[in-house]
Amino acid sequence: MNRSHVLASPPDNRTKYARTRTRILDAAAYVLSRQGYAGTRLSDVAGRAEIQTPAIYYYFASRDELIEEVMACGLADMRENLKSTLAALPPDTSAIDRILVAAETHLRHELEISDYTTASIRNHGQIPERLRIRADQEGDSYGAIWRQLFDDAARTGSLRTDVDPRISQMLVMGALNWAAEWWDPARTSLDGIVLAAQSLIRSALSTADHDVDAPPPAD
């Protein structure tokens, strides 16, 4: 399982400085995603990055600056991944199916692909407000994609008329984010989580019959 930050991974021709900085960020994302803001120590980050702890200060002025970068990168990466996944769907993909693909993309990125995204989601409420400014900006951009998905579903008649698009969007995103707190891969497969989430979303929101075919899988 590769849970490093896709956008931060450097090509071979990048400088040693950039490669080491990325290694520190990857290590910090791993530690932060598992130990939380309060439990993240620079010594743990340094150990995973295989450098001496004082060397971190050559790349980041403080522990908080490092954590702020991880948080912002996680949500930026998630946004770009969702944009590219939706762009690759066939043009005739229904509005509801686009929402279901977005749900799968969110869950897989959050739980399997990126430590950065897991760290961002799990620690948003733990970090000081001053460290949330960049992350909140990225989160707003990510949320705008979801708002468009739900607006499109309402506009095309794919969304039930007795549900509010904005409330439904926030409830769905909140449930998807919460999976990072309770999911245990030893008990339930990620595929099972994805299918359950898609079934619940379709049953709750779609005007179509519940026995229609599943949406195309996210890349």
Short mmCIF file of N, CA and C in Angstrom, two decimals, residues 73-210:
data_model
loop_
_atom_site.label_atom_id
_atom_site.label_comp_id
_atom_site.label_asym_id
_atom_site.label_seq_id
_atom_site.Cartn_x
_atom_site.Cartn_y
_atom_site.Cartn_z
N CYS A 73 -1.12 20.30 1.94
CA CYS A 73 -0.82 19.39 0.83
C CYS A 73 -1.84 18.27 0.72
N GLY A 74 -2.29 17.78 1.86
CA GLY A 74 -3.24 16.68 1.84
C GLY A 74 -4.53 17.03 1.14
N LEU A 75 -5.07 18.20 1.43
CA LEU A 75 -6.33 18.59 0.82
C LEU A 75 -6.14 19.03 -0.63
N ALA A 76 -5.00 19.64 -0.94
CA ALA A 76 -4.72 20.01 -2.33
C ALA A 76 -4.61 18.76 -3.21
N ASP A 77 -3.93 17.76 -2.69
CA ASP A 77 -3.78 16.50 -3.42
C ASP A 77 -5.13 15.83 -3.64
N MET A 78 -5.97 15.86 -2.61
CA MET A 78 -7.28 15.25 -2.71
C MET A 78 -8.13 15.96 -3.77
N ARG A 79 -8.05 17.27 -3.81
CA ARG A 79 -8.80 18.04 -4.80
C ARG A 79 -8.36 17.70 -6.22
N GLU A 80 -7.06 17.68 -6.44
CA GLU A 80 -6.56 17.40 -7.78
C GLU A 80 -6.90 15.98 -8.22
N ASN A 81 -6.85 15.05 -7.28
CA ASN A 81 -7.19 13.66 -7.60
C ASN A 81 -8.66 13.54 -7.99
N LEU A 82 -9.53 14.22 -7.26
CA LEU A 82 -10.95 14.16 -7.58
C LEU A 82 -11.23 14.83 -8.93
N LYS A 83 -10.61 15.95 -9.19
CA LYS A 83 -10.82 16.65 -10.46
C LYS A 83 -10.43 15.76 -11.64
N SER A 84 -9.28 15.12 -11.53
CA SER A 84 -8.82 14.29 -12.64
C SER A 84 -9.69 13.05 -12.81
N THR A 85 -10.17 12.48 -11.70
CA THR A 85 -11.04 11.31 -11.78
C THR A 85 -12.37 11.66 -12.46
N LEU A 86 -12.96 12.77 -12.06
CA LEU A 86 -14.23 13.18 -12.66
C LEU A 86 -14.06 13.54 -14.13
N ALA A 87 -12.94 14.17 -14.46
CA ALA A 87 -12.70 14.56 -15.85
C ALA A 87 -12.56 13.35 -16.76
N ALA A 88 -12.13 12.21 -16.19
CA ALA A 88 -11.92 11.00 -17.00
C ALA A 88 -13.20 10.20 -17.21
N LEU A 89 -14.29 10.56 -16.56
CA LEU A 89 -15.54 9.82 -16.72
C LEU A 89 -16.16 10.09 -18.10
N PRO A 90 -16.90 9.11 -18.63
CA PRO A 90 -17.60 9.34 -19.89
C PRO A 90 -18.54 10.53 -19.78
N PRO A 91 -18.69 11.31 -20.85
CA PRO A 91 -19.53 12.51 -20.79
C PRO A 91 -20.98 12.24 -20.40
N ASP A 92 -21.47 11.03 -20.66
CA ASP A 92 -22.87 10.74 -20.36
C ASP A 92 -23.07 10.16 -18.96
N THR A 93 -22.05 10.19 -18.13
CA THR A 93 -22.20 9.69 -16.75
C THR A 93 -23.23 10.54 -16.01
N SER A 94 -24.19 9.90 -15.39
CA SER A 94 -25.27 10.64 -14.72
C SER A 94 -24.73 11.43 -13.53
N ALA A 95 -25.50 12.43 -13.12
CA ALA A 95 -25.08 13.28 -12.00
C ALA A 95 -24.95 12.47 -10.71
N ILE A 96 -25.89 11.55 -10.48
CA ILE A 96 -25.80 10.73 -9.27
C ILE A 96 -24.59 9.81 -9.33
N ASP A 97 -24.33 9.22 -10.49
CA ASP A 97 -23.17 8.34 -10.61
C ASP A 97 -21.87 9.12 -10.41
N ARG A 98 -21.84 10.38 -10.80
CA ARG A 98 -20.66 11.20 -10.57
C ARG A 98 -20.44 11.41 -9.07
N ILE A 99 -21.53 11.57 -8.33
CA ILE A 99 -21.42 11.69 -6.88
C ILE A 99 -20.90 10.39 -6.27
N LEU A 100 -21.38 9.26 -6.77
CA LEU A 100 -20.93 7.97 -6.25
C LEU A 100 -19.45 7.73 -6.56
N VAL A 101 -19.02 8.14 -7.74
CA VAL A 101 -17.60 8.03 -8.07
C VAL A 101 -16.78 8.94 -7.16
N ALA A 102 -17.29 10.13 -6.90
CA ALA A 102 -16.59 11.04 -6.00
C ALA A 102 -16.47 10.45 -4.60
N ALA A 103 -17.51 9.76 -4.15
CA ALA A 103 -17.46 9.13 -2.83
C ALA A 103 -16.39 8.05 -2.79
N GLU A 104 -16.32 7.24 -3.84
CA GLU A 104 -15.28 6.21 -3.88
C GLU A 104 -13.89 6.84 -3.93
N THR A 105 -13.73 7.86 -4.74
CA THR A 105 -12.44 8.53 -4.86
C THR A 105 -12.00 9.11 -3.52
N HIS A 106 -12.93 9.72 -2.82
CA HIS A 106 -12.65 10.30 -1.50
C HIS A 106 -12.20 9.21 -0.52
N LEU A 107 -12.96 8.15 -0.45
CA LEU A 107 -12.64 7.09 0.51
C LEU A 107 -11.30 6.43 0.21
N ARG A 108 -11.06 6.13 -1.04
CA ARG A 108 -9.79 5.46 -1.38
C ARG A 108 -8.60 6.37 -1.13
N HIS A 109 -8.75 7.66 -1.43
CA HIS A 109 -7.64 8.59 -1.20
C HIS A 109 -7.40 8.77 0.29
N GLU A 110 -8.49 8.88 1.04
CA GLU A 110 -8.42 9.10 2.48
C GLU A 110 -7.87 7.90 3.22
N LEU A 111 -8.31 6.70 2.85
CA LEU A 111 -8.01 5.52 3.63
C LEU A 111 -6.87 4.67 3.08
N GLU A 112 -6.50 4.85 1.82
CA GLU A 112 -5.54 3.95 1.21
C GLU A 112 -4.37 4.66 0.55
N ILE A 113 -4.62 5.75 -0.15
CA ILE A 113 -3.59 6.32 -1.02
C ILE A 113 -2.66 7.28 -0.31
N SER A 114 -3.19 8.18 0.51
CA SER A 114 -2.39 9.30 0.98
C SER A 114 -2.42 9.49 2.49
N ASP A 115 -1.26 9.38 3.13
CA ASP A 115 -1.14 9.74 4.54
C ASP A 115 -1.43 11.21 4.74
N TYR A 116 -1.11 12.03 3.75
CA TYR A 116 -1.34 13.46 3.85
C TYR A 116 -2.83 13.75 4.02
N THR A 117 -3.63 13.11 3.21
CA THR A 117 -5.07 13.34 3.28
C THR A 117 -5.64 12.82 4.59
N THR A 118 -5.21 11.64 5.02
CA THR A 118 -5.67 11.11 6.30
C THR A 118 -5.30 12.05 7.43
N ALA A 119 -4.06 12.55 7.40
CA ALA A 119 -3.60 13.48 8.43
C ALA A 119 -4.44 14.75 8.42
N SER A 120 -4.75 15.26 7.23
CA SER A 120 -5.53 16.49 7.12
C SER A 120 -6.93 16.33 7.69
N ILE A 121 -7.57 15.22 7.35
CA ILE A 121 -8.93 14.99 7.80
C ILE A 121 -8.98 14.73 9.31
N ARG A 122 -8.09 13.91 9.80
CA ARG A 122 -8.15 13.51 11.20
C ARG A 122 -7.72 14.62 12.15
N ASN A 123 -6.91 15.57 11.68
CA ASN A 123 -6.34 16.56 12.60
C ASN A 123 -6.88 17.96 12.41
N HIS A 124 -7.83 18.14 11.53
CA HIS A 124 -8.32 19.49 11.27
C HIS A 124 -8.82 20.17 12.54
N GLY A 125 -9.52 19.44 13.37
CA GLY A 125 -10.06 20.01 14.59
C GLY A 125 -9.07 20.08 15.74
N GLN A 126 -7.89 19.51 15.56
CA GLN A 126 -6.90 19.47 16.64
C GLN A 126 -5.87 20.59 16.56
N ILE A 127 -5.57 21.03 15.35
CA ILE A 127 -4.49 22.01 15.20
C ILE A 127 -4.98 23.40 15.55
N PRO A 128 -4.08 24.29 15.98
CA PRO A 128 -4.46 25.67 16.29
C PRO A 128 -5.05 26.37 15.06
N GLU A 129 -5.90 27.34 15.29
CA GLU A 129 -6.59 28.02 14.20
C GLU A 129 -5.61 28.65 13.21
N ARG A 130 -4.49 29.16 13.71
CA ARG A 130 -3.53 29.83 12.83
C ARG A 130 -2.94 28.87 11.79
N LEU A 131 -2.96 27.57 12.10
CA LEU A 131 -2.42 26.59 11.18
C LEU A 131 -3.46 26.06 10.21
N ARG A 132 -4.71 26.49 10.38
CA ARG A 132 -5.78 25.97 9.54
C ARG A 132 -6.10 26.85 8.34
N ILE A 133 -5.45 28.01 8.24
CA ILE A 133 -5.82 28.97 7.19
C ILE A 133 -5.63 28.37 5.81
N ARG A 134 -4.44 27.83 5.53
CA ARG A 134 -4.18 27.25 4.22
C ARG A 134 -5.03 26.01 4.00
N ALA A 135 -5.13 25.18 5.02
CA ALA A 135 -5.93 23.96 4.90
C ALA A 135 -7.39 24.30 4.64
N ASP A 136 -7.90 25.35 5.29
CA ASP A 136 -9.30 25.74 5.08
C ASP A 136 -9.51 26.25 3.65
N GLN A 137 -8.53 26.96 3.13
CA GLN A 137 -8.64 27.43 1.74
C GLN A 137 -8.69 26.26 0.77
N GLU A 138 -7.82 25.27 1.01
CA GLU A 138 -7.84 24.08 0.16
C GLU A 138 -9.14 23.32 0.34
N GLY A 139 -9.61 23.25 1.57
CA GLY A 139 -10.86 22.55 1.83
C GLY A 139 -12.04 23.22 1.15
N ASP A 140 -12.04 24.55 1.10
CA ASP A 140 -13.12 25.26 0.41
C ASP A 140 -13.11 24.94 -1.08
N SER A 141 -11.92 24.86 -1.67
CA SER A 141 -11.81 24.53 -3.10
C SER A 141 -12.29 23.11 -3.37
N TYR A 142 -11.95 22.21 -2.45
CA TYR A 142 -12.40 20.83 -2.59
C TYR A 142 -13.92 20.74 -2.43
N GLY A 143 -14.45 21.45 -1.46
CA GLY A 143 -15.89 21.44 -1.23
C GLY A 143 -16.66 22.03 -2.40
N ALA A 144 -16.03 22.96 -3.12
CA ALA A 144 -16.71 23.56 -4.27
C ALA A 144 -16.98 22.53 -5.36
N ILE A 145 -16.09 21.57 -5.50
CA ILE A 145 -16.32 20.50 -6.48
C ILE A 145 -17.55 19.69 -6.08
N TRP A 146 -17.64 19.36 -4.81
CA TRP A 146 -18.79 18.61 -4.32
C TRP A 146 -20.08 19.41 -4.45
N ARG A 147 -20.02 20.71 -4.17
CA ARG A 147 -21.22 21.53 -4.32
C ARG A 147 -21.73 21.49 -5.76
N GLN A 148 -20.81 21.54 -6.71
CA GLN A 148 -21.21 21.49 -8.12
C GLN A 148 -21.85 20.15 -8.46
N LEU A 149 -21.29 19.07 -7.91
CA LEU A 149 -21.86 17.75 -8.15
C LEU A 149 -23.31 17.67 -7.67
N PHE A 150 -23.56 18.18 -6.48
CA PHE A 150 -24.92 18.13 -5.94
C PHE A 150 -25.84 19.11 -6.66
N ASP A 151 -25.33 20.26 -7.03
CA ASP A 151 -26.15 21.21 -7.79
C ASP A 151 -26.53 20.62 -9.15
N ASP A 152 -25.60 19.92 -9.79
CA ASP A 152 -25.89 19.28 -11.07
C ASP A 152 -26.96 18.20 -10.91
N ALA A 153 -26.86 17.45 -9.81
CA ALA A 153 -27.85 16.40 -9.57
C ALA A 153 -29.23 17.00 -9.36
N ALA A 154 -29.31 18.12 -8.65
CA ALA A 154 -30.60 18.78 -8.44
C ALA A 154 -31.13 19.36 -9.74
N ARG A 155 -30.24 19.97 -10.52
CA ARG A 155 -30.65 20.62 -11.76
C ARG A 155 -31.18 19.63 -12.79
N THR A 156 -30.58 18.44 -12.83
CA THR A 156 -30.99 17.44 -13.82
C THR A 156 -32.12 16.53 -13.34
N GLY A 157 -32.59 16.77 -12.12
CA GLY A 157 -33.68 15.95 -11.61
C GLY A 157 -33.23 14.61 -11.07
N SER A 158 -31.92 14.43 -10.89
CA SER A 158 -31.41 13.16 -10.36
C SER A 158 -31.49 13.10 -8.84
N LEU A 159 -31.61 14.26 -8.21
CA LEU A 159 -31.67 14.34 -6.75
C LEU A 159 -33.12 14.45 -6.30
N ARG A 160 -33.46 13.71 -5.29
CA ARG A 160 -34.82 13.77 -4.76
C ARG A 160 -35.18 15.21 -4.40
N THR A 161 -36.40 15.61 -4.71
CA THR A 161 -36.81 16.99 -4.47
C THR A 161 -37.08 17.29 -3.00
N ASP A 162 -37.19 16.25 -2.17
CA ASP A 162 -37.47 16.48 -0.76
C ASP A 162 -36.21 16.53 0.09
N VAL A 163 -35.04 16.59 -0.55
CA VAL A 163 -33.80 16.73 0.20
C VAL A 163 -33.11 18.01 -0.24
N ASP A 164 -32.44 18.66 0.69
CA ASP A 164 -31.71 19.89 0.40
C ASP A 164 -30.32 19.55 -0.12
N PRO A 165 -29.93 20.03 -1.29
CA PRO A 165 -28.62 19.67 -1.86
C PRO A 165 -27.46 20.01 -0.95
N ARG A 166 -27.50 21.18 -0.31
CA ARG A 166 -26.35 21.60 0.49
C ARG A 166 -26.25 20.79 1.78
N ILE A 167 -27.39 20.58 2.42
CA ILE A 167 -27.37 19.76 3.64
C ILE A 167 -26.93 18.34 3.31
N SER A 168 -27.46 17.80 2.22
CA SER A 168 -27.09 16.44 1.82
C SER A 168 -25.60 16.34 1.53
N GLN A 169 -25.06 17.34 0.84
CA GLN A 169 -23.62 17.33 0.54
C GLN A 169 -22.80 17.30 1.82
N MET A 170 -23.14 18.14 2.78
CA MET A 170 -22.36 18.21 4.01
C MET A 170 -22.48 16.92 4.83
N LEU A 171 -23.68 16.32 4.83
CA LEU A 171 -23.86 15.06 5.55
C LEU A 171 -23.03 13.94 4.91
N VAL A 172 -23.05 13.88 3.58
CA VAL A 172 -22.28 12.85 2.88
C VAL A 172 -20.79 13.04 3.12
N MET A 173 -20.29 14.25 2.97
CA MET A 173 -18.86 14.48 3.17
C MET A 173 -18.44 14.22 4.62
N GLY A 174 -19.31 14.59 5.57
CA GLY A 174 -19.00 14.32 6.96
C GLY A 174 -18.90 12.83 7.25
N ALA A 175 -19.80 12.06 6.68
CA ALA A 175 -19.76 10.61 6.88
C ALA A 175 -18.52 10.00 6.24
N LEU A 176 -18.16 10.46 5.06
CA LEU A 176 -16.96 9.94 4.40
C LEU A 176 -15.71 10.28 5.20
N ASN A 177 -15.63 11.49 5.70
CA ASN A 177 -14.47 11.87 6.50
C ASN A 177 -14.37 11.05 7.78
N TRP A 178 -15.49 10.75 8.38
CA TRP A 178 -15.48 10.04 9.66
C TRP A 178 -14.95 8.61 9.51
N ALA A 179 -14.98 8.08 8.30
CA ALA A 179 -14.47 6.72 8.09
C ALA A 179 -13.00 6.61 8.50
N ALA A 180 -12.26 7.70 8.43
CA ALA A 180 -10.85 7.67 8.83
C ALA A 180 -10.69 7.37 10.31
N GLU A 181 -11.73 7.63 11.10
CA GLU A 181 -11.66 7.41 12.54
C GLU A 181 -12.02 5.99 12.94
N TRP A 182 -12.92 5.36 12.19
CA TRP A 182 -13.44 4.07 12.68
C TRP A 182 -13.06 2.88 11.82
N TRP A 183 -12.63 3.10 10.58
CA TRP A 183 -12.39 1.95 9.70
C TRP A 183 -11.24 1.09 10.19
N ASP A 184 -11.49 -0.21 10.26
CA ASP A 184 -10.48 -1.20 10.64
C ASP A 184 -10.32 -2.17 9.47
N PRO A 185 -9.21 -2.08 8.72
CA PRO A 185 -9.05 -2.94 7.55
C PRO A 185 -9.01 -4.42 7.88
N ALA A 186 -8.73 -4.75 9.14
CA ALA A 186 -8.71 -6.16 9.52
C ALA A 186 -10.12 -6.74 9.62
N ARG A 187 -11.11 -5.87 9.72
CA ARG A 187 -12.49 -6.33 9.89
C ARG A 187 -13.35 -6.13 8.65
N THR A 188 -13.07 -5.07 7.89
CA THR A 188 -13.88 -4.76 6.72
C THR A 188 -12.97 -4.29 5.60
N SER A 189 -13.17 -4.83 4.41
CA SER A 189 -12.34 -4.42 3.27
C SER A 189 -12.72 -3.01 2.83
N LEU A 190 -11.77 -2.34 2.20
CA LEU A 190 -12.05 -1.01 1.67
C LEU A 190 -13.11 -1.09 0.58
N ASP A 191 -13.07 -2.15 -0.23
CA ASP A 191 -14.10 -2.33 -1.25
C ASP A 191 -15.49 -2.40 -0.62
N GLY A 192 -15.57 -3.08 0.52
CA GLY A 192 -16.85 -3.18 1.22
C GLY A 192 -17.34 -1.83 1.73
N ILE A 193 -16.41 -1.02 2.23
CA ILE A 193 -16.77 0.31 2.70
C ILE A 193 -17.28 1.17 1.54
N VAL A 194 -16.58 1.09 0.41
CA VAL A 194 -16.97 1.87 -0.77
C VAL A 194 -18.37 1.48 -1.24
N LEU A 195 -18.62 0.19 -1.37
CA LEU A 195 -19.93 -0.28 -1.84
C LEU A 195 -21.05 0.11 -0.89
N ALA A 196 -20.78 0.00 0.42
CA ALA A 196 -21.80 0.38 1.40
C ALA A 196 -22.10 1.87 1.32
N ALA A 197 -21.07 2.67 1.19
CA ALA A 197 -21.27 4.12 1.10
C ALA A 197 -22.06 4.48 -0.14
N GLN A 198 -21.71 3.88 -1.27
CA GLN A 198 -22.42 4.18 -2.51
C GLN A 198 -23.88 3.74 -2.44
N SER A 199 -24.13 2.59 -1.84
CA SER A 199 -25.50 2.12 -1.71
C SER A 199 -26.34 3.05 -0.85
N LEU A 200 -25.76 3.51 0.25
CA LEU A 200 -26.48 4.43 1.14
C LEU A 200 -26.77 5.76 0.45
N ILE A 201 -25.77 6.28 -0.25
CA ILE A 201 -25.95 7.56 -0.93
C ILE A 201 -27.02 7.45 -2.01
N ARG A 202 -26.94 6.40 -2.82
CA ARG A 202 -27.94 6.23 -3.87
C ARG A 202 -29.34 6.08 -3.28
N SER A 203 -29.48 5.25 -2.27
CA SER A 203 -30.80 5.01 -1.68
C SER A 203 -31.38 6.28 -1.07
N ALA A 204 -30.52 7.10 -0.48
CA ALA A 204 -31.00 8.29 0.21
C ALA A 204 -31.28 9.45 -0.74
N LEU A 205 -30.56 9.54 -1.85
CA LEU A 205 -30.62 10.75 -2.66
C LEU A 205 -31.22 10.60 -4.05
N SER A 206 -31.10 9.42 -4.64
CA SER A 206 -31.43 9.28 -6.06
C SER A 206 -32.93 9.15 -6.30
N THR A 207 -33.37 9.74 -7.40
CA THR A 207 -34.76 9.58 -7.82
C THR A 207 -34.94 8.30 -8.62
N ALA A 208 -33.84 7.66 -9.02
CA ALA A 208 -33.92 6.46 -9.84
C ALA A 208 -34.22 5.25 -8.97
N ASP A 209 -34.57 4.14 -9.62
CA ASP A 209 -34.79 2.89 -8.90
C ASP A 209 -33.51 2.46 -8.22
N HIS A 210 -33.62 1.74 -7.12
CA HIS A 210 -32.45 1.36 -6.33
C HIS A 210 -31.69 0.21 -6.92
#
